[in-house]
Amino acid sequence: MTSLPRWFTDTGEGHSQAYVDQMRSLAAEGEDLAGEARLVDAMVKPRSRILDAGCGPGRVGAALFARGHSVVGVDVDPELIAAAREDHPGPVWLMADLASLDLASMGEPEPFAAIAVAGNVLAFVAPDTEVQVLKRLAAHLVPGGFVIAGFHTERYDIAEFDRHLAEAGFVLEHRFATWDLRPWQMDADFAVSVLRFV
C-alpha cells in the first residue's frame, strides 16, 4: 500500500470494534441488515458467485450466502475480518486491500458475476486510489458482470465518482438514491450505482 485507507486514518482508536459491536447489537435487536443483499440477489442468477468488497463484519455477504450464493468477502481491516469469520461461517472471508486486490493469488481465481460495495467503502479507500480500486474490481468480474456501489455523497462527490468510474473503464447503467430503489436526484445524500465494465 502506498498510503493507508481512510478507514484507518479518518477514524479514531477502537473504531473497528465499535462498528462490530454496533452491527452485532442491531442484529440482536432484529434490525433489517440485508437490504443491500436483497437488491443484489434480485439482479443475479441463483447460486451466483458474488464478491462482498469491503465486507466489514460480514452482514451483506452473510445475507447473500443465506440466499444460496457463493460468497467471498474481503476487507483491509483484520478486526472486521475476524468478526465476519466468527459471526458468519460459510462465506470465504479474506483480508485484502482493494487497491491491490488479487484474489487468484489468495486461492480464489474464479471471477464474480457481481461485486457489492456497500457501506461507504469507496469513501474509505486510500486517497487517490479510487480509480485503481475500480480497476481491480473490474479485473475480478465475469464478462457482463457488474459492480454495485453505495455511499453518502458528502463523503464521495458524485461528479468525482463519475469521472473515476469512466477512467476505470466502467459505464453507469443505473443510479438510485437508496438501496430500495428510490429515484435518483442530484441533491440526494446517498447514491447507489450499478456499473458495467466496457
Short mmCIF file of N, CA and C in Angstrom, two decimals, residues 33-131:
data_model
loop_
_atom_site.label_atom_id
_atom_site.label_comp_id
_atom_site.label_asym_id
_atom_site.label_seq_id
_atom_site.Cartn_x
_atom_site.Cartn_y
_atom_site.Cartn_z
N LEU A 33 -30.77 -5.80 8.28
CA LEU A 33 -29.40 -5.52 7.83
C LEU A 33 -29.11 -6.10 6.45
N ALA A 34 -30.16 -6.52 5.75
CA ALA A 34 -29.95 -7.25 4.49
C ALA A 34 -30.50 -6.52 3.27
N GLY A 35 -30.77 -5.24 3.40
CA GLY A 35 -31.36 -4.51 2.27
C GLY A 35 -30.50 -4.53 1.02
N GLU A 36 -29.20 -4.30 1.18
CA GLU A 36 -28.30 -4.33 0.03
C GLU A 36 -28.27 -5.72 -0.60
N ALA A 37 -28.25 -6.74 0.25
CA ALA A 37 -28.19 -8.11 -0.26
C ALA A 37 -29.45 -8.47 -1.05
N ARG A 38 -30.60 -7.98 -0.62
CA ARG A 38 -31.84 -8.27 -1.37
C ARG A 38 -31.76 -7.71 -2.78
N LEU A 39 -31.23 -6.51 -2.91
CA LEU A 39 -31.13 -5.91 -4.25
C LEU A 39 -30.16 -6.71 -5.11
N VAL A 40 -29.00 -7.03 -4.58
CA VAL A 40 -28.02 -7.80 -5.36
C VAL A 40 -28.61 -9.15 -5.75
N ASP A 41 -29.27 -9.79 -4.82
CA ASP A 41 -29.89 -11.10 -5.09
C ASP A 41 -30.89 -11.02 -6.24
N ALA A 42 -31.62 -9.92 -6.32
CA ALA A 42 -32.62 -9.76 -7.38
C ALA A 42 -31.97 -9.55 -8.75
N MET A 43 -30.69 -9.18 -8.77
CA MET A 43 -30.02 -8.84 -10.02
C MET A 43 -29.19 -9.97 -10.60
N VAL A 44 -29.04 -11.07 -9.87
CA VAL A 44 -28.18 -12.16 -10.33
C VAL A 44 -28.97 -13.46 -10.42
N LYS A 45 -28.39 -14.43 -11.09
CA LYS A 45 -28.99 -15.75 -11.17
C LYS A 45 -28.83 -16.47 -9.83
N PRO A 46 -29.68 -17.47 -9.56
CA PRO A 46 -29.49 -18.28 -8.35
C PRO A 46 -28.09 -18.90 -8.32
N ARG A 47 -27.53 -19.02 -7.13
CA ARG A 47 -26.24 -19.65 -6.89
C ARG A 47 -25.11 -18.96 -7.65
N SER A 48 -25.19 -17.64 -7.71
CA SER A 48 -24.13 -16.87 -8.37
C SER A 48 -22.91 -16.74 -7.45
N ARG A 49 -21.80 -16.41 -8.05
CA ARG A 49 -20.58 -16.13 -7.31
C ARG A 49 -20.49 -14.61 -7.13
N ILE A 50 -20.43 -14.17 -5.87
CA ILE A 50 -20.52 -12.75 -5.55
C ILE A 50 -19.37 -12.36 -4.62
N LEU A 51 -18.77 -11.21 -4.92
CA LEU A 51 -17.73 -10.65 -4.07
C LEU A 51 -18.32 -9.53 -3.22
N ASP A 52 -18.13 -9.62 -1.92
CA ASP A 52 -18.50 -8.56 -0.99
C ASP A 52 -17.23 -7.77 -0.71
N ALA A 53 -17.05 -6.65 -1.43
CA ALA A 53 -15.81 -5.88 -1.40
C ALA A 53 -15.89 -4.83 -0.29
N GLY A 54 -14.96 -4.91 0.65
CA GLY A 54 -15.04 -4.06 1.84
C GLY A 54 -16.14 -4.59 2.74
N CYS A 55 -16.06 -5.87 3.02
CA CYS A 55 -17.17 -6.61 3.64
C CYS A 55 -17.42 -6.25 5.10
N GLY A 56 -16.45 -5.59 5.75
CA GLY A 56 -16.64 -5.30 7.17
C GLY A 56 -16.86 -6.58 7.96
N PRO A 57 -17.77 -6.55 8.94
CA PRO A 57 -18.02 -7.76 9.74
C PRO A 57 -18.96 -8.76 9.08
N GLY A 58 -19.28 -8.55 7.80
CA GLY A 58 -19.88 -9.63 7.02
C GLY A 58 -21.38 -9.64 6.82
N ARG A 59 -22.08 -8.59 7.18
CA ARG A 59 -23.54 -8.68 7.14
C ARG A 59 -24.09 -8.86 5.73
N VAL A 60 -23.55 -8.16 4.72
CA VAL A 60 -24.07 -8.27 3.35
C VAL A 60 -23.72 -9.63 2.76
N GLY A 61 -22.45 -10.02 2.88
CA GLY A 61 -22.04 -11.31 2.35
C GLY A 61 -22.77 -12.47 3.00
N ALA A 62 -23.00 -12.37 4.30
CA ALA A 62 -23.72 -13.43 5.00
C ALA A 62 -25.15 -13.56 4.50
N ALA A 63 -25.80 -12.43 4.26
CA ALA A 63 -27.17 -12.45 3.75
C ALA A 63 -27.23 -13.04 2.35
N LEU A 64 -26.24 -12.74 1.53
CA LEU A 64 -26.20 -13.32 0.18
C LEU A 64 -25.91 -14.82 0.24
N PHE A 65 -25.03 -15.23 1.13
CA PHE A 65 -24.76 -16.66 1.32
C PHE A 65 -26.02 -17.39 1.76
N ALA A 66 -26.79 -16.79 2.65
CA ALA A 66 -28.03 -17.40 3.12
C ALA A 66 -29.04 -17.56 2.00
N ARG A 67 -28.91 -16.75 0.95
CA ARG A 67 -29.79 -16.84 -0.21
C ARG A 67 -29.25 -17.82 -1.26
N GLY A 68 -28.20 -18.55 -0.93
CA GLY A 68 -27.72 -19.62 -1.79
C GLY A 68 -26.56 -19.27 -2.71
N HIS A 69 -26.00 -18.07 -2.56
CA HIS A 69 -24.90 -17.67 -3.43
C HIS A 69 -23.55 -18.10 -2.86
N SER A 70 -22.56 -18.21 -3.74
CA SER A 70 -21.18 -18.46 -3.33
C SER A 70 -20.53 -17.11 -3.09
N VAL A 71 -20.09 -16.86 -1.87
CA VAL A 71 -19.66 -15.52 -1.47
C VAL A 71 -18.23 -15.52 -0.97
N VAL A 72 -17.47 -14.55 -1.48
CA VAL A 72 -16.16 -14.22 -0.94
C VAL A 72 -16.24 -12.79 -0.43
N GLY A 73 -15.79 -12.56 0.79
CA GLY A 73 -15.76 -11.22 1.34
C GLY A 73 -14.32 -10.81 1.62
N VAL A 74 -13.99 -9.57 1.28
CA VAL A 74 -12.65 -9.06 1.54
C VAL A 74 -12.72 -7.73 2.26
N ASP A 75 -11.78 -7.53 3.16
CA ASP A 75 -11.67 -6.25 3.86
C ASP A 75 -10.22 -6.05 4.28
N VAL A 76 -9.82 -4.79 4.38
CA VAL A 76 -8.44 -4.47 4.75
C VAL A 76 -8.22 -4.50 6.26
N ASP A 77 -9.31 -4.54 7.03
CA ASP A 77 -9.23 -4.45 8.49
C ASP A 77 -9.27 -5.83 9.12
N PRO A 78 -8.20 -6.26 9.79
CA PRO A 78 -8.18 -7.61 10.37
C PRO A 78 -9.22 -7.81 11.46
N GLU A 79 -9.57 -6.77 12.20
CA GLU A 79 -10.61 -6.91 13.23
C GLU A 79 -11.96 -7.22 12.61
N LEU A 80 -12.26 -6.57 11.50
CA LEU A 80 -13.55 -6.80 10.84
C LEU A 80 -13.61 -8.19 10.21
N ILE A 81 -12.51 -8.62 9.61
CA ILE A 81 -12.48 -9.97 9.04
C ILE A 81 -12.61 -11.02 10.14
N ALA A 82 -11.97 -10.81 11.27
CA ALA A 82 -12.09 -11.75 12.39
C ALA A 82 -13.54 -11.85 12.85
N ALA A 83 -14.23 -10.72 12.92
CA ALA A 83 -15.63 -10.73 13.33
C ALA A 83 -16.50 -11.43 12.30
N ALA A 84 -16.23 -11.21 11.01
CA ALA A 84 -17.00 -11.88 9.97
C ALA A 84 -16.84 -13.39 10.07
N ARG A 85 -15.61 -13.85 10.28
CA ARG A 85 -15.37 -15.29 10.39
C ARG A 85 -16.06 -15.87 11.62
N GLU A 86 -16.08 -15.11 12.71
CA GLU A 86 -16.69 -15.59 13.94
C GLU A 86 -18.21 -15.62 13.85
N ASP A 87 -18.79 -14.57 13.28
CA ASP A 87 -20.24 -14.42 13.29
C ASP A 87 -20.94 -15.09 12.13
N HIS A 88 -20.22 -15.26 11.00
CA HIS A 88 -20.89 -15.71 9.77
C HIS A 88 -20.08 -16.80 9.07
N PRO A 89 -20.04 -18.01 9.62
CA PRO A 89 -19.36 -19.10 8.92
C PRO A 89 -20.09 -19.43 7.62
N GLY A 90 -19.33 -19.83 6.64
CA GLY A 90 -19.91 -20.20 5.35
C GLY A 90 -19.22 -19.49 4.21
N PRO A 91 -19.35 -18.17 4.10
CA PRO A 91 -18.58 -17.47 3.07
C PRO A 91 -17.08 -17.56 3.34
N VAL A 92 -16.30 -17.25 2.33
CA VAL A 92 -14.85 -17.13 2.48
C VAL A 92 -14.55 -15.68 2.82
N TRP A 93 -13.86 -15.46 3.95
CA TRP A 93 -13.52 -14.09 4.39
C TRP A 93 -12.01 -13.92 4.32
N LEU A 94 -11.56 -12.94 3.55
CA LEU A 94 -10.13 -12.73 3.33
C LEU A 94 -9.74 -11.28 3.62
N MET A 95 -8.53 -11.11 4.15
CA MET A 95 -8.02 -9.76 4.38
C MET A 95 -7.25 -9.31 3.14
N ALA A 96 -7.66 -8.20 2.56
CA ALA A 96 -7.01 -7.69 1.36
C ALA A 96 -7.36 -6.22 1.19
N ASP A 97 -6.42 -5.50 0.59
CA ASP A 97 -6.62 -4.10 0.23
C ASP A 97 -7.22 -4.05 -1.17
N LEU A 98 -8.32 -3.35 -1.34
CA LEU A 98 -8.98 -3.30 -2.64
C LEU A 98 -8.10 -2.67 -3.71
N ALA A 99 -7.20 -1.80 -3.32
CA ALA A 99 -6.34 -1.13 -4.30
C ALA A 99 -5.33 -2.07 -4.93
N SER A 100 -5.07 -3.20 -4.30
CA SER A 100 -4.12 -4.18 -4.85
C SER A 100 -4.75 -5.57 -4.90
N LEU A 101 -6.05 -5.62 -5.02
CA LEU A 101 -6.79 -6.87 -4.93
C LEU A 101 -6.36 -7.86 -6.01
N ASP A 102 -5.99 -9.06 -5.58
CA ASP A 102 -5.59 -10.14 -6.49
C ASP A 102 -6.02 -11.45 -5.84
N LEU A 103 -7.29 -11.78 -6.01
CA LEU A 103 -7.83 -12.95 -5.32
C LEU A 103 -7.29 -14.26 -5.87
N ALA A 104 -6.84 -14.28 -7.11
CA ALA A 104 -6.25 -15.50 -7.65
C ALA A 104 -5.03 -15.91 -6.83
N SER A 105 -4.27 -14.93 -6.38
CA SER A 105 -3.08 -15.22 -5.59
C SER A 105 -3.43 -15.67 -4.18
N MET A 106 -4.71 -15.55 -3.82
CA MET A 106 -5.17 -15.95 -2.49
C MET A 106 -6.03 -17.21 -2.55
N GLY A 107 -5.96 -17.90 -3.69
CA GLY A 107 -6.69 -19.15 -3.82
C GLY A 107 -8.11 -19.03 -4.31
N GLU A 108 -8.49 -17.86 -4.84
CA GLU A 108 -9.85 -17.64 -5.35
C GLU A 108 -9.76 -17.11 -6.77
N PRO A 109 -9.42 -17.97 -7.74
CA PRO A 109 -9.19 -17.50 -9.11
C PRO A 109 -10.45 -17.25 -9.93
N GLU A 110 -11.58 -17.80 -9.53
CA GLU A 110 -12.78 -17.67 -10.35
C GLU A 110 -13.35 -16.25 -10.26
N PRO A 111 -13.74 -15.67 -11.39
CA PRO A 111 -14.32 -14.32 -11.37
C PRO A 111 -15.74 -14.33 -10.83
N PHE A 112 -16.30 -13.16 -10.67
CA PHE A 112 -17.58 -12.98 -10.00
C PHE A 112 -18.64 -12.40 -10.94
N ALA A 113 -19.87 -12.85 -10.74
CA ALA A 113 -21.00 -12.30 -11.50
C ALA A 113 -21.34 -10.90 -11.03
N ALA A 114 -21.11 -10.64 -9.75
CA ALA A 114 -21.44 -9.34 -9.17
C ALA A 114 -20.48 -9.02 -8.05
N ILE A 115 -20.24 -7.73 -7.87
CA ILE A 115 -19.43 -7.25 -6.76
C ILE A 115 -20.22 -6.20 -6.03
N ALA A 116 -20.51 -6.45 -4.76
CA ALA A 116 -21.23 -5.49 -3.93
C ALA A 116 -20.23 -4.66 -3.14
N VAL A 117 -20.39 -3.34 -3.21
CA VAL A 117 -19.51 -2.42 -2.49
C VAL A 117 -20.41 -1.51 -1.67
N ALA A 118 -20.80 -1.99 -0.51
CA ALA A 118 -21.79 -1.28 0.32
C ALA A 118 -21.09 -0.53 1.45
N GLY A 119 -21.87 0.22 2.21
CA GLY A 119 -21.36 0.78 3.46
C GLY A 119 -20.29 1.84 3.33
N ASN A 120 -20.36 2.71 2.31
CA ASN A 120 -19.38 3.80 2.15
C ASN A 120 -17.96 3.31 1.90
N VAL A 121 -17.80 2.08 1.46
CA VAL A 121 -16.45 1.52 1.27
C VAL A 121 -15.60 2.41 0.37
N LEU A 122 -16.15 2.86 -0.75
CA LEU A 122 -15.35 3.64 -1.70
C LEU A 122 -14.92 4.98 -1.11
N ALA A 123 -15.64 5.46 -0.13
CA ALA A 123 -15.25 6.71 0.53
C ALA A 123 -14.15 6.49 1.55
N PHE A 124 -13.86 5.23 1.88
CA PHE A 124 -12.86 4.91 2.89
C PHE A 124 -11.56 4.37 2.32
N VAL A 125 -11.46 4.26 0.98
CA VAL A 125 -10.19 3.77 0.41
C VAL A 125 -9.14 4.87 0.54
N ALA A 126 -7.89 4.50 0.30
CA ALA A 126 -6.80 5.47 0.41
C ALA A 126 -6.98 6.59 -0.60
N PRO A 127 -6.59 7.81 -0.23
CA PRO A 127 -6.71 8.94 -1.16
C PRO A 127 -6.02 8.65 -2.49
N ASP A 128 -6.70 9.03 -3.56
CA ASP A 128 -6.16 8.92 -4.92
C ASP A 128 -6.01 7.48 -5.41
N THR A 129 -6.67 6.55 -4.74
CA THR A 129 -6.66 5.17 -5.23
C THR A 129 -8.01 4.74 -5.79
N GLU A 130 -8.96 5.65 -5.89
CA GLU A 130 -10.31 5.26 -6.29
C GLU A 130 -10.34 4.58 -7.66
N VAL A 131 -9.65 5.16 -8.63
CA VAL A 131 -9.63 4.55 -9.97
C VAL A 131 -8.94 3.19 -9.92
#
